[in-house]
Amino acid sequence: MNLAVIVTTYNRPDALALVLEGYLEQDTRGFELIVADDGSRDDTRELVEDCARRAPFPLHHLWQEDRGFRPGAARNRALASTRAEYILFSDGDCVPPRDFVAQHARLAEPGYFLSGNRILLTEAFTARVLRERLPLHAWGTGRWLAAWLRGGINRCLPLFLLPDGGFRKRAPQQWKGVKTCNLSAWRSDLMRVNGFDESYSGWGLEDSDLVIRLLHAGVRHKSARFAAPVFHLWHREHDRSRLTENQQRLSAIIDSRRTEAVIGVTRYL
């Protein structure tokens, strides 16, 4: 199976550096990595180019002009650029454990999309991680338990891997709780719903919109929880001034049963 990882970023090269190191040291090398850049400065490009020289897999940097918060467009551009069969989405502030890509690939199944969970780092712990460039991707359970006991992370249960079973396919068939910082799906299913809907403006709910349309299209939710977590570095809250408008748009898509994005990936094909 050909797999592409799409990681969004915007002007946070210190966090992205840790994330990219996590992908450079994955247990598997059989994937392509695309950094979907929402308009960062040149230091991000330079970082990605440096990592690309060391990467044991194809590593690409796709940049778009900075015109506000547009991760949906960045992801669509990346999706259009790859011919990989399977797509794994994450963010440039979410550090993957070493088996992250392998776990998503192992759990992938036709007719399903996967969502995993995340562990949130506090502001203080994130500052230390970035200052000391701590290799979170290589940490074992013991170090994470110590971080939890010190109050550096919000929880530790996602670290414990559960054996596969029917419970994964009994995941709630709903959009709540599914986030594109840890989501994978077949490219054919993503193309069928026209990718992310770029009619969402500003922060909020464009990822939920995608999940709702996948469910409307008959793609089922399979859980990757307790198999493929990510370590989410702290960041300031995004501007939510357009959230009410986006909530209204999301309510409309829930009621309409529509499957295709209004402004989607096809514009880049």
PDB file of C-alpha atoms in Angstrom:
ATOM      1  CA  MET A   1       0.000   0.000   0.000  1.00  0.00           C
ATOM      2  CA  ASN A   2       1.363   3.421  -0.992  1.00  0.00           C
ATOM      3  CA  LEU A   3       0.892   5.888   1.871  1.00  0.00           C
ATOM      4  CA  ALA A   4       1.345   9.655   2.120  1.00  0.00           C
ATOM      5  CA  VAL A   5       1.496  11.629   5.357  1.00  0.00           C
ATOM      6  CA  ILE A   6       0.217  15.215   5.073  1.00  0.00           C
ATOM      7  CA  VAL A   7       1.345  17.553   7.869  1.00  0.00           C
ATOM      8  CA  THR A   8       0.032  21.126   8.026  1.00  0.00           C
ATOM      9  CA  THR A   9       2.149  23.949   9.426  1.00  0.00           C
ATOM     10  CA  TYR A  10       2.231  27.724   9.803  1.00  0.00           C
ATOM     11  CA  ASN A  11       5.202  29.716  11.142  1.00  0.00           C
ATOM     12  CA  ARG A  12       6.191  27.319  13.882  1.00  0.00           C
ATOM     13  CA  PRO A  13       9.501  25.801  12.752  1.00  0.00           C
ATOM     14  CA  ASP A  14      10.621  24.895  16.284  1.00  0.00           C
ATOM     15  CA  ALA A  15       7.620  22.592  16.713  1.00  0.00           C
ATOM     16  CA  LEU A  16       7.796  21.334  13.137  1.00  0.00           C
ATOM     17  CA  ALA A  17      11.451  20.364  13.642  1.00  0.00           C
ATOM     18  CA  LEU A  18      10.475  17.941  16.423  1.00  0.00           C
ATOM     19  CA  VAL A  19       7.603  16.587  14.361  1.00  0.00           C
ATOM     20  CA  LEU A  20       9.808  15.970  11.326  1.00  0.00           C
ATOM     21  CA  GLU A  21      12.415  14.209  13.472  1.00  0.00           C
ATOM     22  CA  GLY A  22       9.631  11.904  14.599  1.00  0.00           C
ATOM     23  CA  TYR A  23       8.824  11.005  11.001  1.00  0.00           C
ATOM     24  CA  LEU A  24      12.495  10.649  10.053  1.00  0.00           C
ATOM     25  CA  GLU A  25      12.790   7.951  12.723  1.00  0.00           C
ATOM     26  CA  GLN A  26       9.606   5.999  12.030  1.00  0.00           C
ATOM     27  CA  ASP A  27       9.773   2.206  12.199  1.00  0.00           C
ATOM     28  CA  THR A  28       8.714   2.078   8.559  1.00  0.00           C
ATOM     29  CA  ARG A  29      10.206   3.965   5.621  1.00  0.00           C
ATOM     30  CA  GLY A  30       7.498   3.094   3.123  1.00  0.00           C
ATOM     31  CA  PHE A  31       5.703   6.409   2.907  1.00  0.00           C
ATOM     32  CA  GLU A  32       5.837   9.903   1.422  1.00  0.00           C
ATOM     33  CA  LEU A  33       5.708  13.010   3.627  1.00  0.00           C
ATOM     34  CA  ILE A  34       4.177  16.273   2.427  1.00  0.00           C
ATOM     35  CA  VAL A  35       4.444  19.437   4.529  1.00  0.00           C
ATOM     36  CA  ALA A  36       1.336  21.450   3.655  1.00  0.00           C
ATOM     37  CA  ASP A  37       2.428  24.996   4.485  1.00  0.00           C
ATOM     38  CA  ASP A  38      -0.264  27.639   5.055  1.00  0.00           C
ATOM     39  CA  GLY A  39       2.070  30.550   4.225  1.00  0.00           C
ATOM     40  CA  SER A  40       5.061  30.312   6.575  1.00  0.00           C
ATOM     41  CA  ARG A  41       8.236  32.378   6.327  1.00  0.00           C
ATOM     42  CA  ASP A  42      11.420  31.124   4.666  1.00  0.00           C
ATOM     43  CA  ASP A  43      12.760  29.491   7.837  1.00  0.00           C
ATOM     44  CA  THR A  44      10.139  26.768   7.511  1.00  0.00           C
ATOM     45  CA  ARG A  45      11.129  26.068   3.911  1.00  0.00           C
ATOM     46  CA  GLU A  46      14.792  25.898   4.920  1.00  0.00           C
ATOM     47  CA  LEU A  47      13.969  23.459   7.717  1.00  0.00           C
ATOM     48  CA  VAL A  48      12.020  21.154   5.405  1.00  0.00           C
ATOM     49  CA  GLU A  49      14.756  21.267   2.765  1.00  0.00           C
ATOM     50  CA  ASP A  50      17.341  20.289   5.374  1.00  0.00           C
ATOM     51  CA  CYS A  51      15.201  17.383   6.578  1.00  0.00           C
ATOM     52  CA  ALA A  52      14.550  16.297   2.986  1.00  0.00           C
ATOM     53  CA  ARG A  53      18.278  15.837   2.455  1.00  0.00           C
ATOM     54  CA  ARG A  54      18.345  13.388   5.377  1.00  0.00           C
ATOM     55  CA  ALA A  55      15.006  11.684   4.853  1.00  0.00           C
ATOM     56  CA  PRO A  56      14.946   8.007   3.837  1.00  0.00           C
ATOM     57  CA  PHE A  57      11.667   8.681   2.007  1.00  0.00           C
ATOM     58  CA  PRO A  58      10.296  11.417  -0.306  1.00  0.00           C
ATOM     59  CA  LEU A  59       9.736  14.651   1.633  1.00  0.00           C
ATOM     60  CA  HIS A  60       8.037  17.580  -0.107  1.00  0.00           C
ATOM     61  CA  HIS A  61       7.200  21.157   0.887  1.00  0.00           C
ATOM     62  CA  LEU A  62       4.008  22.637  -0.598  1.00  0.00           C
ATOM     63  CA  TRP A  63       3.612  26.331   0.219  1.00  0.00           C
ATOM     64  CA  GLN A  64       0.620  28.603  -0.345  1.00  0.00           C
ATOM     65  CA  GLU A  65       0.319  32.347   0.105  1.00  0.00           C
ATOM     66  CA  ASP A  66      -0.496  33.573   3.611  1.00  0.00           C
ATOM     67  CA  ARG A  67      -4.101  34.765   3.319  1.00  0.00           C
ATOM     68  CA  GLY A  68      -5.329  33.880   6.783  1.00  0.00           C
ATOM     69  CA  PHE A  69      -6.148  30.519   8.340  1.00  0.00           C
ATOM     70  CA  ARG A  70      -6.568  28.120   5.390  1.00  0.00           C
ATOM     71  CA  PRO A  71      -5.436  24.612   6.404  1.00  0.00           C
ATOM     72  CA  GLY A  72      -8.205  23.058   4.308  1.00  0.00           C
ATOM     73  CA  ALA A  73      -6.728  24.564   1.153  1.00  0.00           C
ATOM     74  CA  ALA A  74      -3.214  23.487   2.172  1.00  0.00           C
ATOM     75  CA  ARG A  75      -4.402  19.918   2.708  1.00  0.00           C
ATOM     76  CA  ASN A  76      -6.289  19.910  -0.586  1.00  0.00           C
ATOM     77  CA  ARG A  77      -3.188  21.029  -2.480  1.00  0.00           C
ATOM     78  CA  ALA A  78      -1.192  18.245  -0.858  1.00  0.00           C
ATOM     79  CA  LEU A  79      -3.914  15.683  -1.535  1.00  0.00           C
ATOM     80  CA  ALA A  80      -4.015  16.690  -5.201  1.00  0.00           C
ATOM     81  CA  SER A  81      -0.228  16.414  -5.468  1.00  0.00           C
ATOM     82  CA  THR A  82       0.079  12.785  -4.388  1.00  0.00           C
ATOM     83  CA  ARG A  83      -1.010   9.530  -5.984  1.00  0.00           C
ATOM     84  CA  ALA A  84      -0.650   7.521  -2.791  1.00  0.00           C
ATOM     85  CA  GLU A  85      -3.502   5.113  -2.129  1.00  0.00           C
ATOM     86  CA  TYR A  86      -3.814   5.989   1.538  1.00  0.00           C
ATOM     87  CA  ILE A  87      -3.555   9.388   3.247  1.00  0.00           C
ATOM     88  CA  LEU A  88      -2.624  10.090   6.865  1.00  0.00           C
ATOM     89  CA  PHE A  89      -3.320  13.624   8.129  1.00  0.00           C
ATOM     90  CA  SER A  90      -1.599  15.270  11.081  1.00  0.00           C
ATOM     91  CA  ASP A  91      -0.384  18.702  12.181  1.00  0.00           C
ATOM     92  CA  GLY A  92       2.975  20.401  12.525  1.00  0.00           C
ATOM     93  CA  ASP A  93       2.668  20.559  16.308  1.00  0.00           C
ATOM     94  CA  CYS A  94       1.810  16.873  16.817  1.00  0.00           C
ATOM     95  CA  VAL A  95       4.824  14.641  17.417  1.00  0.00           C
ATOM     96  CA  PRO A  96       4.307  11.038  16.247  1.00  0.00           C
ATOM     97  CA  PRO A  97       5.618   8.029  18.168  1.00  0.00           C
ATOM     98  CA  ARG A  98       7.927   5.785  16.177  1.00  0.00           C
ATOM     99  CA  ASP A  99       5.212   3.310  15.193  1.00  0.00           C
ATOM    100  CA  PHE A 100       2.606   5.941  14.266  1.00  0.00           C
ATOM    101  CA  VAL A 101       2.662   5.462  10.485  1.00  0.00           C
ATOM    102  CA  ALA A 102       2.984   1.680  10.766  1.00  0.00           C
ATOM    103  CA  GLN A 103      -0.037   1.469  13.068  1.00  0.00           C
ATOM    104  CA  HIS A 104      -2.256   3.480  10.731  1.00  0.00           C
ATOM    105  CA  ALA A 105      -1.104   1.366   7.784  1.00  0.00           C
ATOM    106  CA  ARG A 106      -1.761  -1.843   9.701  1.00  0.00           C
ATOM    107  CA  LEU A 107      -5.274  -0.822  10.742  1.00  0.00           C
ATOM    108  CA  ALA A 108      -6.291   0.582   7.337  1.00  0.00           C
ATOM    109  CA  GLU A 109      -9.214  -1.248   5.783  1.00  0.00           C
ATOM    110  CA  PRO A 110     -11.348  -0.554   2.690  1.00  0.00           C
ATOM    111  CA  GLY A 111     -14.610   1.177   3.539  1.00  0.00           C
ATOM    112  CA  TYR A 112     -13.269   2.792   6.716  1.00  0.00           C
ATOM    113  CA  PHE A 113     -11.432   5.904   7.853  1.00  0.00           C
ATOM    114  CA  LEU A 114      -9.306   5.842  11.011  1.00  0.00           C
ATOM    115  CA  SER A 115      -9.049   8.328  13.853  1.00  0.00           C
ATOM    116  CA  GLY A 116      -6.595   8.180  16.732  1.00  0.00           C
ATOM    117  CA  ASN A 117      -6.302  10.189  19.908  1.00  0.00           C
ATOM    118  CA  ARG A 118      -3.850  12.727  21.273  1.00  0.00           C
ATOM    119  CA  ILE A 119      -2.014  13.594  24.451  1.00  0.00           C
ATOM    120  CA  LEU A 120      -1.899  17.324  25.234  1.00  0.00           C
ATOM    121  CA  LEU A 121       1.250  18.916  26.637  1.00  0.00           C
ATOM    122  CA  THR A 122       1.016  21.901  28.970  1.00  0.00           C
ATOM    123  CA  GLU A 123       2.433  25.295  28.063  1.00  0.00           C
ATOM    124  CA  ALA A 124       5.331  24.923  30.509  1.00  0.00           C
ATOM    125  CA  PHE A 125       6.235  21.397  29.414  1.00  0.00           C
ATOM    126  CA  THR A 126       6.006  22.393  25.745  1.00  0.00           C
ATOM    127  CA  ALA A 127       8.422  25.282  26.376  1.00  0.00           C
ATOM    128  CA  ARG A 128      10.898  22.859  27.931  1.00  0.00           C
ATOM    129  CA  VAL A 129      10.488  20.335  25.118  1.00  0.00           C
ATOM    130  CA  LEU A 130      11.187  22.996  22.489  1.00  0.00           C
ATOM    131  CA  ARG A 131      14.055  24.569  24.425  1.00  0.00           C
ATOM    132  CA  GLU A 132      15.838  21.253  25.017  1.00  0.00           C
ATOM    133  CA  ARG A 133      14.654  19.640  21.760  1.00  0.00           C
ATOM    134  CA  LEU A 134      13.498  16.564  23.650  1.00  0.00           C
ATOM    135  CA  PRO A 135      12.963  13.563  21.319  1.00  0.00           C
ATOM    136  CA  LEU A 136       9.383  12.818  22.339  1.00  0.00           C
ATOM    137  CA  HIS A 137       8.952  10.334  19.499  1.00  0.00           C
ATOM    138  CA  ALA A 138      11.496   8.027  21.151  1.00  0.00           C
ATOM    139  CA  TRP A 139      10.204   8.227  24.726  1.00  0.00           C
ATOM    140  CA  GLY A 140       9.017   5.048  26.397  1.00  0.00           C
ATOM    141  CA  THR A 141       5.987   4.650  28.627  1.00  0.00           C
ATOM    142  CA  GLY A 142       8.048   5.221  31.779  1.00  0.00           C
ATOM    143  CA  ARG A 143       9.123   8.724  30.789  1.00  0.00           C
ATOM    144  CA  TRP A 144       5.588   9.639  29.784  1.00  0.00           C
ATOM    145  CA  LEU A 145       4.208   8.378  33.093  1.00  0.00           C
ATOM    146  CA  ALA A 146       6.760  10.562  34.866  1.00  0.00           C
ATOM    147  CA  ALA A 147       5.681  13.560  32.759  1.00  0.00           C
ATOM    148  CA  TRP A 148       2.052  12.877  33.671  1.00  0.00           C
ATOM    149  CA  LEU A 149       2.847  12.619  37.389  1.00  0.00           C
ATOM    150  CA  ARG A 150       4.595  16.006  37.151  1.00  0.00           C
ATOM    151  CA  GLY A 151       1.534  17.512  35.441  1.00  0.00           C
ATOM    152  CA  GLY A 152       3.194  17.977  32.053  1.00  0.00           C
ATOM    153  CA  ILE A 153       0.530  16.130  30.054  1.00  0.00           C
ATOM    154  CA  ASN A 154      -3.224  15.845  30.404  1.00  0.00           C
ATOM    155  CA  ARG A 155      -3.454  12.035  30.404  1.00  0.00           C
ATOM    156  CA  CYS A 156      -1.454   8.879  29.856  1.00  0.00           C
ATOM    157  CA  LEU A 157      -4.062   6.205  29.027  1.00  0.00           C
ATOM    158  CA  PRO A 158      -3.634   6.595  25.221  1.00  0.00           C
ATOM    159  CA  LEU A 159      -0.065   5.317  25.676  1.00  0.00           C
ATOM    160  CA  PHE A 160      -1.298   1.841  26.540  1.00  0.00           C
ATOM    161  CA  LEU A 161      -1.814  -0.208  23.397  1.00  0.00           C
ATOM    162  CA  LEU A 162      -4.878  -2.432  23.257  1.00  0.00           C
ATOM    163  CA  PRO A 163      -5.002  -5.583  21.130  1.00  0.00           C
ATOM    164  CA  ASP A 164      -7.097  -5.365  18.017  1.00  0.00           C
ATOM    165  CA  GLY A 165     -10.659  -6.556  18.168  1.00  0.00           C
ATOM    166  CA  GLY A 166     -14.204  -5.844  17.147  1.00  0.00           C
ATOM    167  CA  PHE A 167     -14.285  -2.759  19.358  1.00  0.00           C
ATOM    168  CA  ARG A 168     -12.365  -0.790  16.719  1.00  0.00           C
ATOM    169  CA  LYS A 169     -15.226  -1.113  14.229  1.00  0.00           C
ATOM    170  CA  ARG A 170     -17.766  -0.330  16.918  1.00  0.00           C
ATOM    171  CA  ALA A 171     -16.461   3.233  17.145  1.00  0.00           C
ATOM    172  CA  PRO A 172     -19.294   5.805  17.222  1.00  0.00           C
ATOM    173  CA  GLN A 173     -20.376   6.677  13.693  1.00  0.00           C
ATOM    174  CA  GLN A 174     -20.325  10.402  14.410  1.00  0.00           C
ATOM    175  CA  TRP A 175     -18.062  13.358  13.762  1.00  0.00           C
ATOM    176  CA  LYS A 176     -17.532  14.529  17.322  1.00  0.00           C
ATOM    177  CA  GLY A 177     -14.115  13.695  18.717  1.00  0.00           C
ATOM    178  CA  VAL A 178     -12.508  13.076  15.304  1.00  0.00           C
ATOM    179  CA  LYS A 179      -9.697  15.506  14.486  1.00  0.00           C
ATOM    180  CA  THR A 180      -7.427  15.861  11.472  1.00  0.00           C
ATOM    181  CA  CYS A 181      -4.349  15.915  13.694  1.00  0.00           C
ATOM    182  CA  ASN A 182      -4.748  12.120  13.720  1.00  0.00           C
ATOM    183  CA  LEU A 183      -6.927  10.925  10.841  1.00  0.00           C
ATOM    184  CA  SER A 184      -6.332   8.617   7.889  1.00  0.00           C
ATOM    185  CA  ALA A 185      -8.464   7.575   4.929  1.00  0.00           C
ATOM    186  CA  TRP A 186      -8.267   6.094   1.463  1.00  0.00           C
ATOM    187  CA  ARG A 187      -7.492   8.679  -1.189  1.00  0.00           C
ATOM    188  CA  SER A 188     -10.351   7.356  -3.333  1.00  0.00           C
ATOM    189  CA  ASP A 189     -12.828   8.104  -0.521  1.00  0.00           C
ATOM    190  CA  LEU A 190     -11.358  11.569   0.042  1.00  0.00           C
ATOM    191  CA  MET A 191     -11.593  12.347  -3.669  1.00  0.00           C
ATOM    192  CA  ARG A 192     -15.166  11.050  -3.787  1.00  0.00           C
ATOM    193  CA  VAL A 193     -16.208  13.705  -1.248  1.00  0.00           C
ATOM    194  CA  ASN A 194     -14.002  16.368  -2.924  1.00  0.00           C
ATOM    195  CA  GLY A 195     -11.576  16.696  -0.006  1.00  0.00           C
ATOM    196  CA  PHE A 196     -11.813  19.564   2.464  1.00  0.00           C
ATOM    197  CA  ASP A 197     -14.389  22.299   1.959  1.00  0.00           C
ATOM    198  CA  GLU A 198     -12.572  25.613   1.571  1.00  0.00           C
ATOM    199  CA  SER A 199     -15.766  27.605   1.982  1.00  0.00           C
ATOM    200  CA  TYR A 200     -15.072  27.496   5.732  1.00  0.00           C
ATOM    201  CA  SER A 201     -13.440  30.777   6.722  1.00  0.00           C
ATOM    202  CA  GLY A 202     -11.041  31.076   9.644  1.00  0.00           C
ATOM    203  CA  TRP A 203     -10.579  28.573  12.440  1.00  0.00           C
ATOM    204  CA  GLY A 204     -13.030  25.841  13.146  1.00  0.00           C
ATOM    205  CA  LEU A 205     -14.913  22.794  11.938  1.00  0.00           C
ATOM    206  CA  GLU A 206     -13.550  22.242   8.422  1.00  0.00           C
ATOM    207  CA  ASP A 207     -12.206  18.913   9.707  1.00  0.00           C
ATOM    208  CA  SER A 208     -15.595  18.004  11.202  1.00  0.00           C
ATOM    209  CA  ASP A 209     -17.213  18.846   7.868  1.00  0.00           C
ATOM    210  CA  LEU A 210     -14.947  16.338   6.105  1.00  0.00           C
ATOM    211  CA  VAL A 211     -15.797  13.581   8.582  1.00  0.00           C
ATOM    212  CA  ILE A 212     -19.533  14.235   8.260  1.00  0.00           C
ATOM    213  CA  ARG A 213     -19.360  14.001   4.474  1.00  0.00           C
ATOM    214  CA  LEU A 214     -17.334  10.784   4.636  1.00  0.00           C
ATOM    215  CA  LEU A 215     -20.013   9.296   6.883  1.00  0.00           C
ATOM    216  CA  HIS A 216     -22.744  10.530   4.532  1.00  0.00           C
ATOM    217  CA  ALA A 217     -20.890   8.801   1.681  1.00  0.00           C
ATOM    218  CA  GLY A 218     -20.988   5.481   3.525  1.00  0.00           C
ATOM    219  CA  VAL A 219     -17.388   5.442   4.775  1.00  0.00           C
ATOM    220  CA  ARG A 220     -17.368   4.050   8.311  1.00  0.00           C
ATOM    221  CA  HIS A 221     -15.386   5.163  11.326  1.00  0.00           C
ATOM    222  CA  LYS A 222     -12.789   2.742  12.714  1.00  0.00           C
ATOM    223  CA  SER A 223     -10.904   3.584  15.899  1.00  0.00           C
ATOM    224  CA  ALA A 224      -7.125   3.864  16.073  1.00  0.00           C
ATOM    225  CA  ARG A 225      -7.305   4.866  19.738  1.00  0.00           C
ATOM    226  CA  PHE A 226      -4.933   2.978  22.007  1.00  0.00           C
ATOM    227  CA  ALA A 227      -2.818   2.158  18.961  1.00  0.00           C
ATOM    228  CA  ALA A 228      -1.696   5.425  17.328  1.00  0.00           C
ATOM    229  CA  PRO A 229      -1.621   8.511  19.590  1.00  0.00           C
ATOM    230  CA  VAL A 230       0.144  11.803  18.874  1.00  0.00           C
ATOM    231  CA  PHE A 231       1.796  14.183  21.333  1.00  0.00           C
ATOM    232  CA  HIS A 232       0.201  17.599  20.826  1.00  0.00           C
ATOM    233  CA  LEU A 233       2.415  20.556  21.736  1.00  0.00           C
ATOM    234  CA  TRP A 234       0.686  23.494  23.418  1.00  0.00           C
ATOM    235  CA  HIS A 235      -0.254  26.521  21.331  1.00  0.00           C
ATOM    236  CA  ARG A 236      -2.294  29.650  21.819  1.00  0.00           C
ATOM    237  CA  GLU A 237      -5.936  29.452  20.862  1.00  0.00           C
ATOM    238  CA  HIS A 238      -6.659  30.484  17.288  1.00  0.00           C
ATOM    239  CA  ASP A 239      -8.904  33.429  16.423  1.00  0.00           C
ATOM    240  CA  ARG A 240     -12.459  32.101  16.712  1.00  0.00           C
ATOM    241  CA  SER A 241     -14.282  35.143  15.371  1.00  0.00           C
ATOM    242  CA  ARG A 242     -15.766  33.129  12.478  1.00  0.00           C
ATOM    243  CA  LEU A 243     -16.760  30.119  14.573  1.00  0.00           C
ATOM    244  CA  THR A 244     -20.484  30.952  14.716  1.00  0.00           C
ATOM    245  CA  GLU A 245     -20.634  31.236  10.930  1.00  0.00           C
ATOM    246  CA  ASN A 246     -18.784  27.933  10.581  1.00  0.00           C
ATOM    247  CA  GLN A 247     -21.130  26.259  13.065  1.00  0.00           C
ATOM    248  CA  GLN A 248     -24.090  27.319  10.932  1.00  0.00           C
ATOM    249  CA  ARG A 249     -22.401  25.906   7.846  1.00  0.00           C
ATOM    250  CA  LEU A 250     -21.723  22.633   9.663  1.00  0.00           C
ATOM    251  CA  SER A 251     -25.346  22.347  10.803  1.00  0.00           C
ATOM    252  CA  ALA A 252     -26.447  22.770   7.203  1.00  0.00           C
ATOM    253  CA  ILE A 253     -24.209  19.941   5.980  1.00  0.00           C
ATOM    254  CA  ILE A 254     -25.469  17.647   8.739  1.00  0.00           C
ATOM    255  CA  ASP A 255     -29.077  18.262   7.685  1.00  0.00           C
ATOM    256  CA  SER A 256     -28.481  18.133   3.932  1.00  0.00           C
ATOM    257  CA  ARG A 257     -26.781  14.705   3.717  1.00  0.00           C
ATOM    258  CA  ARG A 258     -24.540  16.238   1.047  1.00  0.00           C
ATOM    259  CA  THR A 259     -21.273  14.396   0.422  1.00  0.00           C
ATOM    260  CA  GLU A 260     -19.187  16.722  -1.772  1.00  0.00           C
ATOM    261  CA  ALA A 261     -17.309  19.846  -0.723  1.00  0.00           C
ATOM    262  CA  VAL A 262     -18.525  23.083  -2.307  1.00  0.00           C
ATOM    263  CA  ILE A 263     -14.952  24.285  -2.888  1.00  0.00           C
ATOM    264  CA  GLY A 264     -12.726  21.242  -2.728  1.00  0.00           C
ATOM    265  CA  VAL A 265      -9.709  19.380  -4.015  1.00  0.00           C
ATOM    266  CA  THR A 266     -10.835  19.212  -7.645  1.00  0.00           C
ATOM    267  CA  ARG A 267      -9.781  22.845  -8.165  1.00  0.00           C
ATOM    268  CA  TYR A 268      -6.131  21.703  -7.932  1.00  0.00           C
ATOM    269  CA  LEU A 269      -6.359  18.755 -10.323  1.00  0.00           C
TER     270      LEU A 269
END
